[in-house]
Amino acid sequence: MPTYRVIEKKQKSFVHGRLTASDLEKLINKTAQDEWTLDRIVAGETARVLLGDKNMFFLIFRKD
């Protein structure tokens, strides 16, 4: 039975700035070292009252 792991990343952060392709690649490779396989990436927005929307990436990893 497969096990899943979800990592939530903001597309943009006040502290870290914008998420770049290089940052995403490093995160995927770091997680893959622990024998997780990237299953899919889901992009979406979350609605926040008074603060505007927040663009997010959800990286879904799978381990068999």
CSV table of C-alpha atoms in Angstrom, one decimal:
chain,number,residue,atom,x,y,z
A,1,MET,CA,0.0,0.0,0.0
A,2,PRO,CA,1.6,3.3,-1.0
A,3,THR,CA,2.2,6.1,1.5
A,4,TYR,CA,1.9,9.8,0.5
A,5,ARG,CA,3.6,12.9,1.7
A,6,VAL,CA,2.4,16.5,0.9
A,7,ILE,CA,4.7,19.5,1.1
A,8,GLU,CA,3.1,22.9,0.9
A,9,LYS,CA,5.1,25.8,-0.6
A,10,LYS,CA,4.2,29.4,-1.0
A,11,GLN,CA,4.9,30.8,-4.5
A,12,LYS,CA,5.9,34.1,-2.9
A,13,SER,CA,7.1,34.9,0.7
A,14,PHE,CA,8.1,38.1,2.4
A,15,VAL,CA,11.1,36.4,4.0
A,16,HIS,CA,12.3,34.1,1.2
A,17,GLY,CA,11.0,36.0,-1.9
A,18,ARG,CA,9.7,34.2,-4.9
A,19,LEU,CA,9.9,30.5,-5.3
A,20,THR,CA,12.3,29.8,-8.3
A,21,ALA,CA,12.6,26.7,-10.4
A,22,SER,CA,16.0,26.1,-8.8
A,23,ASP,CA,14.4,26.2,-5.3
A,24,LEU,CA,11.7,23.7,-6.4
A,25,GLU,CA,14.3,21.4,-8.0
A,26,LYS,CA,16.4,21.4,-4.8
A,27,LEU,CA,13.3,20.5,-2.7
A,28,ILE,CA,12.3,17.7,-5.0
A,29,ASN,CA,15.9,16.3,-5.1
A,30,LYS,CA,16.2,16.5,-1.3
A,31,THR,CA,13.0,14.7,-0.8
A,32,ALA,CA,13.9,12.0,-3.4
A,33,GLN,CA,17.1,11.2,-1.4
A,34,ASP,CA,14.7,9.8,1.3
A,35,GLU,CA,13.3,7.4,-1.4
A,36,TRP,CA,10.2,9.5,-2.1
A,37,THR,CA,9.0,9.8,-5.7
A,38,LEU,CA,7.3,12.9,-6.9
A,39,ASP,CA,3.8,11.9,-7.9
A,40,ARG,CA,2.4,15.3,-8.9
A,41,ILE,CA,2.4,19.0,-8.3
A,42,VAL,CA,-0.8,20.9,-7.7
A,43,ALA,CA,-1.0,24.7,-7.9
A,44,GLY,CA,-3.8,26.7,-6.4
A,45,GLU,CA,-4.9,29.8,-4.5
A,46,THR,CA,-6.2,30.1,-1.0
A,47,ALA,CA,-8.6,32.8,-0.1
A,48,ARG,CA,-7.6,34.8,3.0
A,49,VAL,CA,-9.9,37.5,4.6
A,50,LEU,CA,-8.4,41.0,4.4
A,51,LEU,CA,-5.0,39.8,3.3
A,52,GLY,CA,-5.8,38.7,-0.3
A,53,ASP,CA,-5.1,35.4,-2.0
A,54,LYS,CA,-2.1,33.3,-1.5
A,55,ASN,CA,-0.6,31.2,-4.4
A,56,MET,CA,0.5,27.8,-3.3
A,57,PHE,CA,2.1,24.7,-4.6
A,58,PHE,CA,1.4,21.3,-3.2
A,59,LEU,CA,4.1,18.7,-4.0
A,60,ILE,CA,2.7,15.2,-3.6
A,61,PHE,CA,5.3,12.5,-3.1
A,62,ARG,CA,4.7,8.7,-3.0
A,63,LYS,CA,6.6,5.9,-1.4
A,64,ASP,CA,5.6,2.2,-2.2
